[in-house]
């Protein structure tokens, strides 16, 4: 069997921090540039970004062509998006608003081929991106594609142990902004406040108990450092818009005018 182009599962199994950029701007050209930055992958945000599926197809191809794996944060937990994302050549799907075991099971069902799930066959772009024959891809796809359930509400936190025990689920991914909003009943965003960190410790423990990867949206070194101490290893490290702002600010400062 040929060697697949990307084996995200084996990379994450090392336990070394995995840092990826987060894209909100619909641009294949920008995706190609971000994929060449010193990060491990690129995630397309189809929930809060401006990226639609027609945009994502070209962006995923550009990211893969640059030698980086493409990840997708779905618009919602619907049965169509996981298969579409994987068919287009992505290797990881992060689904928002998973609040129960039943919703996690529905996510796995949409993302995995039988007997684990009910993903439909037909991913010709995925075959090209993987570098595998159709038979080898079918045999390996459930291992080579990963699906993460987002934990970002009080309801999801209450059910996190049951969610983490869902067969076929590969990881938990925390949206700390939404989690802190719901825990504070809308009082504010506090990614590293005591209540948020306590909740994240519980999420990390649930992931570890079930052999799942613990991931989170970080955004800066301070937040990522705090989450690493809790056992998280999979991080959205920087957003495209923030990188543009930081680069412009650094250049302006260096000019001294």
PDB file of C-alpha atoms in Angstrom:
ATOM      1  CA  UNK A   1       0.000   0.000   0.000  1.00  0.00           C
ATOM      2  CA  UNK A   2       1.206   3.500  -0.808  1.00  0.00           C
ATOM      3  CA  UNK A   3       2.030   5.841   2.052  1.00  0.00           C
ATOM      4  CA  UNK A   4      -0.739   8.421   2.616  1.00  0.00           C
ATOM      5  CA  UNK A   5       0.223  12.065   2.205  1.00  0.00           C
ATOM      6  CA  UNK A   6      -1.041  12.988   5.667  1.00  0.00           C
ATOM      7  CA  UNK A   7      -1.328  10.827   8.770  1.00  0.00           C
ATOM      8  CA  UNK A   8      -2.653  13.262  11.354  1.00  0.00           C
ATOM      9  CA  UNK A   9      -3.521  10.493  13.811  1.00  0.00           C
ATOM     10  CA  UNK A  10       0.059   9.220  14.019  1.00  0.00           C
ATOM     11  CA  UNK A  11       1.362  12.770  14.430  1.00  0.00           C
ATOM     12  CA  UNK A  12      -1.056  13.531  17.268  1.00  0.00           C
ATOM     13  CA  UNK A  13      -0.255  10.219  18.950  1.00  0.00           C
ATOM     14  CA  UNK A  14       3.239  11.549  19.692  1.00  0.00           C
ATOM     15  CA  UNK A  15       1.739  13.920  22.267  1.00  0.00           C
ATOM     16  CA  UNK A  16       3.831  16.808  20.930  1.00  0.00           C
ATOM     17  CA  UNK A  17       1.962  20.126  20.612  1.00  0.00           C
ATOM     18  CA  UNK A  18       0.192  20.502  17.293  1.00  0.00           C
ATOM     19  CA  UNK A  19      -0.240  24.150  16.306  1.00  0.00           C
ATOM     20  CA  UNK A  20      -2.366  25.206  13.365  1.00  0.00           C
ATOM     21  CA  UNK A  21      -3.552  28.453  11.866  1.00  0.00           C
ATOM     22  CA  UNK A  22      -7.226  29.396  11.707  1.00  0.00           C
ATOM     23  CA  UNK A  23      -8.673  30.894   8.518  1.00  0.00           C
ATOM     24  CA  UNK A  24     -11.740  33.126   8.301  1.00  0.00           C
ATOM     25  CA  UNK A  25     -11.026  34.823   4.942  1.00  0.00           C
ATOM     26  CA  UNK A  26     -12.234  32.966   1.818  1.00  0.00           C
ATOM     27  CA  UNK A  27      -9.111  32.952  -0.348  1.00  0.00           C
ATOM     28  CA  UNK A  28      -7.195  30.076  -1.927  1.00  0.00           C
ATOM     29  CA  UNK A  29      -4.200  32.355  -2.436  1.00  0.00           C
ATOM     30  CA  UNK A  30      -4.095  33.295   1.231  1.00  0.00           C
ATOM     31  CA  UNK A  31      -4.604  29.649   2.218  1.00  0.00           C
ATOM     32  CA  UNK A  32      -1.541  28.704   0.176  1.00  0.00           C
ATOM     33  CA  UNK A  33       0.493  31.366   1.973  1.00  0.00           C
ATOM     34  CA  UNK A  34      -0.700  30.373   5.451  1.00  0.00           C
ATOM     35  CA  UNK A  35       0.102  26.740   4.681  1.00  0.00           C
ATOM     36  CA  UNK A  36       3.717  27.769   4.122  1.00  0.00           C
ATOM     37  CA  UNK A  37       4.069  29.441   7.511  1.00  0.00           C
ATOM     38  CA  UNK A  38       5.838  27.488  10.300  1.00  0.00           C
ATOM     39  CA  UNK A  39       2.699  25.817  11.637  1.00  0.00           C
ATOM     40  CA  UNK A  40       1.488  22.231  11.440  1.00  0.00           C
ATOM     41  CA  UNK A  41      -1.770  22.710   9.518  1.00  0.00           C
ATOM     42  CA  UNK A  42      -4.528  25.114   8.488  1.00  0.00           C
ATOM     43  CA  UNK A  43      -8.132  25.072   9.700  1.00  0.00           C
ATOM     44  CA  UNK A  44     -10.964  26.648   7.712  1.00  0.00           C
ATOM     45  CA  UNK A  45     -13.628  28.207   9.923  1.00  0.00           C
ATOM     46  CA  UNK A  46     -16.955  27.660   8.166  1.00  0.00           C
ATOM     47  CA  UNK A  47     -18.949  28.638  11.265  1.00  0.00           C
ATOM     48  CA  UNK A  48     -17.798  32.142  12.160  1.00  0.00           C
ATOM     49  CA  UNK A  49     -15.574  32.797   9.158  1.00  0.00           C
ATOM     50  CA  UNK A  50     -16.827  33.865   5.719  1.00  0.00           C
ATOM     51  CA  UNK A  51     -15.850  30.568   4.090  1.00  0.00           C
ATOM     52  CA  UNK A  52     -18.509  28.601   2.201  1.00  0.00           C
ATOM     53  CA  UNK A  53     -18.064  25.108   0.817  1.00  0.00           C
ATOM     54  CA  UNK A  54     -17.293  26.318  -2.717  1.00  0.00           C
ATOM     55  CA  UNK A  55     -14.514  28.463  -1.206  1.00  0.00           C
ATOM     56  CA  UNK A  56     -13.290  25.590   0.946  1.00  0.00           C
ATOM     57  CA  UNK A  57     -12.759  23.223  -2.000  1.00  0.00           C
ATOM     58  CA  UNK A  58     -10.075  25.411  -3.582  1.00  0.00           C
ATOM     59  CA  UNK A  59      -8.588  26.366  -0.224  1.00  0.00           C
ATOM     60  CA  UNK A  60      -8.208  22.733   0.852  1.00  0.00           C
ATOM     61  CA  UNK A  61      -6.500  21.930  -2.457  1.00  0.00           C
ATOM     62  CA  UNK A  62      -4.108  24.868  -1.992  1.00  0.00           C
ATOM     63  CA  UNK A  63      -3.270  23.830   1.569  1.00  0.00           C
ATOM     64  CA  UNK A  64      -2.636  20.219   0.575  1.00  0.00           C
ATOM     65  CA  UNK A  65      -0.513  21.299  -2.397  1.00  0.00           C
ATOM     66  CA  UNK A  66       1.671  23.265   0.010  1.00  0.00           C
ATOM     67  CA  UNK A  67       2.301  20.070   1.984  1.00  0.00           C
ATOM     68  CA  UNK A  68       0.070  20.783   4.964  1.00  0.00           C
ATOM     69  CA  UNK A  69      -3.067  18.983   6.158  1.00  0.00           C
ATOM     70  CA  UNK A  70      -6.354  20.850   5.908  1.00  0.00           C
ATOM     71  CA  UNK A  71      -8.788  20.942   8.842  1.00  0.00           C
ATOM     72  CA  UNK A  72     -12.367  22.228   8.782  1.00  0.00           C
ATOM     73  CA  UNK A  73     -14.537  23.687  11.533  1.00  0.00           C
ATOM     74  CA  UNK A  74     -18.072  22.938  10.346  1.00  0.00           C
ATOM     75  CA  UNK A  75     -20.972  25.346  10.281  1.00  0.00           C
ATOM     76  CA  UNK A  76     -22.975  23.025  12.554  1.00  0.00           C
ATOM     77  CA  UNK A  77     -23.426  19.357  13.415  1.00  0.00           C
ATOM     78  CA  UNK A  78     -25.266  18.407  10.236  1.00  0.00           C
ATOM     79  CA  UNK A  79     -24.957  15.072   8.412  1.00  0.00           C
ATOM     80  CA  UNK A  80     -23.661  16.567   5.140  1.00  0.00           C
ATOM     81  CA  UNK A  81     -20.612  18.607   6.128  1.00  0.00           C
ATOM     82  CA  UNK A  82     -18.229  15.878   7.387  1.00  0.00           C
ATOM     83  CA  UNK A  83     -18.471  13.851   4.198  1.00  0.00           C
ATOM     84  CA  UNK A  84     -18.157  16.968   2.036  1.00  0.00           C
ATOM     85  CA  UNK A  85     -15.080  18.162   3.916  1.00  0.00           C
ATOM     86  CA  UNK A  86     -13.364  14.792   3.748  1.00  0.00           C
ATOM     87  CA  UNK A  87     -14.328  14.295   0.098  1.00  0.00           C
ATOM     88  CA  UNK A  88     -12.660  17.638  -0.663  1.00  0.00           C
ATOM     89  CA  UNK A  89      -9.400  16.456   0.905  1.00  0.00           C
ATOM     90  CA  UNK A  90      -9.576  17.641   4.518  1.00  0.00           C
ATOM     91  CA  UNK A  91      -8.320  15.218   7.168  1.00  0.00           C
ATOM     92  CA  UNK A  92     -10.009  16.641  10.276  1.00  0.00           C
ATOM     93  CA  UNK A  93     -13.524  17.887  10.992  1.00  0.00           C
ATOM     94  CA  UNK A  94     -14.275  19.926  14.121  1.00  0.00           C
ATOM     95  CA  UNK A  95     -18.006  20.110  14.811  1.00  0.00           C
ATOM     96  CA  UNK A  96     -19.495  22.883  16.991  1.00  0.00           C
ATOM     97  CA  UNK A  97     -22.246  22.613  19.580  1.00  0.00           C
ATOM     98  CA  UNK A  98     -22.086  18.935  20.455  1.00  0.00           C
ATOM     99  CA  UNK A  99     -24.119  18.842  23.666  1.00  0.00           C
ATOM    100  CA  UNK A 100     -25.007  15.169  24.131  1.00  0.00           C
ATOM    101  CA  UNK A 101     -23.924  11.606  23.470  1.00  0.00           C
ATOM    102  CA  UNK A 102     -26.644  11.318  20.814  1.00  0.00           C
ATOM    103  CA  UNK A 103     -25.286  14.347  18.958  1.00  0.00           C
ATOM    104  CA  UNK A 104     -21.761  12.950  19.145  1.00  0.00           C
ATOM    105  CA  UNK A 105     -23.004   9.634  17.767  1.00  0.00           C
ATOM    106  CA  UNK A 106     -24.686  11.464  14.866  1.00  0.00           C
ATOM    107  CA  UNK A 107     -21.399  13.229  14.134  1.00  0.00           C
ATOM    108  CA  UNK A 108     -19.464   9.961  14.000  1.00  0.00           C
ATOM    109  CA  UNK A 109     -22.152   8.387  11.833  1.00  0.00           C
ATOM    110  CA  UNK A 110     -21.791  11.198   9.275  1.00  0.00           C
ATOM    111  CA  UNK A 111     -17.991  11.187   9.328  1.00  0.00           C
ATOM    112  CA  UNK A 112     -17.010   7.502   9.213  1.00  0.00           C
ATOM    113  CA  UNK A 113     -17.492   4.743   6.668  1.00  0.00           C
ATOM    114  CA  UNK A 114     -19.302   1.524   7.661  1.00  0.00           C
ATOM    115  CA  UNK A 115     -19.287  -0.351   9.906  1.00  0.00           C
ATOM    116  CA  UNK A 116     -18.413   2.568  12.200  1.00  0.00           C
ATOM    117  CA  UNK A 117     -20.624   5.092  10.439  1.00  0.00           C
ATOM    118  CA  UNK A 118     -22.600   5.797   7.284  1.00  0.00           C
ATOM    119  CA  UNK A 119     -20.388   8.127   5.218  1.00  0.00           C
ATOM    120  CA  UNK A 120     -21.251   7.913   1.522  1.00  0.00           C
ATOM    121  CA  UNK A 121     -18.618   6.909  -1.056  1.00  0.00           C
ATOM    122  CA  UNK A 122     -17.513   9.274  -3.808  1.00  0.00           C
ATOM    123  CA  UNK A 123     -14.576  11.372  -2.607  1.00  0.00           C
ATOM    124  CA  UNK A 124     -12.505  11.606  -5.782  1.00  0.00           C
ATOM    125  CA  UNK A 125     -10.598  14.663  -4.582  1.00  0.00           C
ATOM    126  CA  UNK A 126      -9.944  12.888  -1.292  1.00  0.00           C
ATOM    127  CA  UNK A 127      -8.383   9.988  -3.200  1.00  0.00           C
ATOM    128  CA  UNK A 128      -6.040  12.324  -5.056  1.00  0.00           C
ATOM    129  CA  UNK A 129      -5.125  14.193  -1.875  1.00  0.00           C
ATOM    130  CA  UNK A 130      -4.449  10.978   0.028  1.00  0.00           C
ATOM    131  CA  UNK A 131      -2.258   9.397  -2.628  1.00  0.00           C
ATOM    132  CA  UNK A 132      -3.990   6.042  -2.080  1.00  0.00           C
ATOM    133  CA  UNK A 133      -5.876   3.704  -4.364  1.00  0.00           C
ATOM    134  CA  UNK A 134      -9.670   3.576  -3.904  1.00  0.00           C
ATOM    135  CA  UNK A 135      -9.430   0.226  -2.103  1.00  0.00           C
ATOM    136  CA  UNK A 136      -6.659   1.435   0.192  1.00  0.00           C
ATOM    137  CA  UNK A 137      -8.461   4.700   0.916  1.00  0.00           C
ATOM    138  CA  UNK A 138     -11.670   2.894   1.849  1.00  0.00           C
ATOM    139  CA  UNK A 139      -9.719   0.601   4.149  1.00  0.00           C
ATOM    140  CA  UNK A 140      -7.749   3.426   5.784  1.00  0.00           C
ATOM    141  CA  UNK A 141     -10.146   6.396   5.693  1.00  0.00           C
ATOM    142  CA  UNK A 142     -11.631   5.930   9.157  1.00  0.00           C
ATOM    143  CA  UNK A 143      -8.105   6.038  10.567  1.00  0.00           C
ATOM    144  CA  UNK A 144      -6.782   8.835   8.360  1.00  0.00           C
ATOM    145  CA  UNK A 145      -9.726  11.177   8.948  1.00  0.00           C
ATOM    146  CA  UNK A 146     -10.402  12.525  12.418  1.00  0.00           C
ATOM    147  CA  UNK A 147     -13.521  14.035  13.937  1.00  0.00           C
ATOM    148  CA  UNK A 148     -13.596  16.321  16.986  1.00  0.00           C
ATOM    149  CA  UNK A 149     -16.645  17.283  19.036  1.00  0.00           C
ATOM    150  CA  UNK A 150     -16.633  20.842  20.346  1.00  0.00           C
ATOM    151  CA  UNK A 151     -17.355  21.280  24.043  1.00  0.00           C
ATOM    152  CA  UNK A 152     -18.489  24.854  24.541  1.00  0.00           C
ATOM    153  CA  UNK A 153     -21.674  24.905  26.610  1.00  0.00           C
ATOM    154  CA  UNK A 154     -22.716  24.068  30.165  1.00  0.00           C
ATOM    155  CA  UNK A 155     -24.847  21.241  28.762  1.00  0.00           C
ATOM    156  CA  UNK A 156     -21.896  19.756  26.898  1.00  0.00           C
ATOM    157  CA  UNK A 157     -19.731  20.043  29.998  1.00  0.00           C
ATOM    158  CA  UNK A 158     -22.338  18.186  32.060  1.00  0.00           C
ATOM    159  CA  UNK A 159     -22.337  15.417  29.453  1.00  0.00           C
ATOM    160  CA  UNK A 160     -18.638  15.446  28.588  1.00  0.00           C
ATOM    161  CA  UNK A 161     -17.833  11.995  29.988  1.00  0.00           C
ATOM    162  CA  UNK A 162     -20.649  10.423  27.952  1.00  0.00           C
ATOM    163  CA  UNK A 163     -19.660  12.384  24.842  1.00  0.00           C
ATOM    164  CA  UNK A 164     -16.015  11.357  25.198  1.00  0.00           C
ATOM    165  CA  UNK A 165     -17.024   7.687  25.417  1.00  0.00           C
ATOM    166  CA  UNK A 166     -18.703   7.797  21.973  1.00  0.00           C
ATOM    167  CA  UNK A 167     -17.224   5.028  19.775  1.00  0.00           C
ATOM    168  CA  UNK A 168     -15.455   6.451  16.736  1.00  0.00           C
ATOM    169  CA  UNK A 169     -14.954   9.941  18.139  1.00  0.00           C
ATOM    170  CA  UNK A 170     -11.317  11.042  17.845  1.00  0.00           C
ATOM    171  CA  UNK A 171     -11.076  14.144  19.990  1.00  0.00           C
ATOM    172  CA  UNK A 172     -12.660  16.923  22.016  1.00  0.00           C
ATOM    173  CA  UNK A 173     -12.118  20.545  21.038  1.00  0.00           C
ATOM    174  CA  UNK A 174     -12.909  23.373  23.432  1.00  0.00           C
ATOM    175  CA  UNK A 175     -14.162  26.775  22.387  1.00  0.00           C
ATOM    176  CA  UNK A 176     -13.033  28.600  25.559  1.00  0.00           C
ATOM    177  CA  UNK A 177     -14.749  31.859  24.642  1.00  0.00           C
ATOM    178  CA  UNK A 178     -18.182  30.255  24.333  1.00  0.00           C
ATOM    179  CA  UNK A 179     -17.487  28.016  27.319  1.00  0.00           C
ATOM    180  CA  UNK A 180     -16.619  30.977  29.526  1.00  0.00           C
ATOM    181  CA  UNK A 181     -19.661  32.896  28.280  1.00  0.00           C
ATOM    182  CA  UNK A 182     -22.024  30.065  29.136  1.00  0.00           C
ATOM    183  CA  UNK A 183     -20.387  29.356  32.495  1.00  0.00           C
ATOM    184  CA  UNK A 184     -20.639  33.034  33.467  1.00  0.00           C
ATOM    185  CA  UNK A 185     -24.226  33.275  32.176  1.00  0.00           C
ATOM    186  CA  UNK A 186     -23.205  35.832  29.612  1.00  0.00           C
ATOM    187  CA  UNK A 187     -21.149  38.036  31.931  1.00  0.00           C
ATOM    188  CA  UNK A 188     -18.077  37.972  29.717  1.00  0.00           C
ATOM    189  CA  UNK A 189     -15.232  36.119  28.027  1.00  0.00           C
ATOM    190  CA  UNK A 190     -12.469  34.788  30.251  1.00  0.00           C
ATOM    191  CA  UNK A 191     -10.511  32.019  28.523  1.00  0.00           C
ATOM    192  CA  UNK A 192      -8.189  31.429  31.475  1.00  0.00           C
ATOM    193  CA  UNK A 193     -10.446  32.286  34.415  1.00  0.00           C
ATOM    194  CA  UNK A 194     -10.753  29.794  37.295  1.00  0.00           C
ATOM    195  CA  UNK A 195     -14.156  28.477  36.211  1.00  0.00           C
ATOM    196  CA  UNK A 196     -12.997  27.999  32.619  1.00  0.00           C
ATOM    197  CA  UNK A 197      -9.795  26.227  33.627  1.00  0.00           C
ATOM    198  CA  UNK A 198     -11.673  23.952  36.039  1.00  0.00           C
ATOM    199  CA  UNK A 199     -14.041  23.004  33.228  1.00  0.00           C
ATOM    200  CA  UNK A 200     -11.171  22.443  30.832  1.00  0.00           C
ATOM    201  CA  UNK A 201      -9.403  20.188  33.309  1.00  0.00           C
ATOM    202  CA  UNK A 202     -12.540  18.049  33.418  1.00  0.00           C
ATOM    203  CA  UNK A 203     -12.680  17.964  29.599  1.00  0.00           C
ATOM    204  CA  UNK A 204      -9.019  17.001  29.354  1.00  0.00           C
ATOM    205  CA  UNK A 205      -9.530  14.198  31.872  1.00  0.00           C
ATOM    206  CA  UNK A 206     -12.523  12.867  29.909  1.00  0.00           C
ATOM    207  CA  UNK A 207     -10.485  12.889  26.713  1.00  0.00           C
ATOM    208  CA  UNK A 208      -7.556  11.107  28.338  1.00  0.00           C
ATOM    209  CA  UNK A 209      -9.802   8.460  29.911  1.00  0.00           C
ATOM    210  CA  UNK A 210     -11.132   7.558  26.469  1.00  0.00           C
ATOM    211  CA  UNK A 211      -7.932   7.818  24.445  1.00  0.00           C
ATOM    212  CA  UNK A 212      -9.044  11.003  22.687  1.00  0.00           C
ATOM    213  CA  UNK A 213      -7.020  14.046  21.659  1.00  0.00           C
ATOM    214  CA  UNK A 214      -7.715  17.157  23.754  1.00  0.00           C
ATOM    215  CA  UNK A 215      -7.759  20.318  21.642  1.00  0.00           C
ATOM    216  CA  UNK A 216      -8.722  23.950  22.099  1.00  0.00           C
ATOM    217  CA  UNK A 217      -8.803  27.332  20.466  1.00  0.00           C
ATOM    218  CA  UNK A 218      -5.807  29.192  21.850  1.00  0.00           C
ATOM    219  CA  UNK A 219      -4.960  32.281  19.840  1.00  0.00           C
ATOM    220  CA  UNK A 220      -1.883  33.370  21.775  1.00  0.00           C
ATOM    221  CA  UNK A 221       1.045  31.988  23.755  1.00  0.00           C
ATOM    222  CA  UNK A 222      -0.416  32.762  27.190  1.00  0.00           C
ATOM    223  CA  UNK A 223      -3.663  30.902  26.579  1.00  0.00           C
ATOM    224  CA  UNK A 224      -1.966  27.966  24.866  1.00  0.00           C
ATOM    225  CA  UNK A 225       0.521  27.708  27.735  1.00  0.00           C
ATOM    226  CA  UNK A 226      -2.283  27.563  30.293  1.00  0.00           C
ATOM    227  CA  UNK A 227      -4.104  24.856  28.340  1.00  0.00           C
ATOM    228  CA  UNK A 228      -0.965  22.781  27.795  1.00  0.00           C
ATOM    229  CA  UNK A 229      -0.593  22.486  31.563  1.00  0.00           C
ATOM    230  CA  UNK A 230      -4.012  20.805  31.614  1.00  0.00           C
ATOM    231  CA  UNK A 231      -3.018  18.179  29.042  1.00  0.00           C
ATOM    232  CA  UNK A 232      -4.206  19.802  25.813  1.00  0.00           C
ATOM    233  CA  UNK A 233      -1.989  19.228  22.771  1.00  0.00           C
ATOM    234  CA  UNK A 234      -4.009  20.313  19.701  1.00  0.00           C
ATOM    235  CA  UNK A 235      -4.309  24.089  19.272  1.00  0.00           C
ATOM    236  CA  UNK A 236      -5.660  26.752  16.975  1.00  0.00           C
ATOM    237  CA  UNK A 237      -2.658  28.999  17.457  1.00  0.00           C
ATOM    238  CA  UNK A 238      -3.304  32.060  15.288  1.00  0.00           C
ATOM    239  CA  UNK A 239      -6.128  33.579  13.223  1.00  0.00           C
ATOM    240  CA  UNK A 240      -5.483  34.950   9.737  1.00  0.00           C
ATOM    241  CA  UNK A 241      -6.840  38.414  10.571  1.00  0.00           C
ATOM    242  CA  UNK A 242      -4.768  38.577  13.772  1.00  0.00           C
ATOM    243  CA  UNK A 243      -1.627  37.607  11.862  1.00  0.00           C
ATOM    244  CA  UNK A 244      -2.242  40.466   9.424  1.00  0.00           C
ATOM    245  CA  UNK A 245      -2.711  42.926  12.292  1.00  0.00           C
ATOM    246  CA  UNK A 246       0.369  41.673  14.147  1.00  0.00           C
ATOM    247  CA  UNK A 247       2.517  41.815  11.022  1.00  0.00           C
ATOM    248  CA  UNK A 248       1.375  45.334  10.177  1.00  0.00           C
ATOM    249  CA  UNK A 249       1.890  46.545  13.752  1.00  0.00           C
ATOM    250  CA  UNK A 250       5.383  45.017  13.919  1.00  0.00           C
ATOM    251  CA  UNK A 251       6.362  46.590  10.581  1.00  0.00           C
ATOM    252  CA  UNK A 252       5.008  50.009  11.562  1.00  0.00           C
ATOM    253  CA  UNK A 253       6.886  49.854  14.858  1.00  0.00           C
ATOM    254  CA  UNK A 254      10.110  48.873  13.113  1.00  0.00           C
ATOM    255  CA  UNK A 255       9.808  51.860  10.796  1.00  0.00           C
ATOM    256  CA  UNK A 256       9.789  54.204  13.766  1.00  0.00           C
ATOM    257  CA  UNK A 257       7.322  56.595  12.175  1.00  0.00           C
TER     258      UNK A 257
END
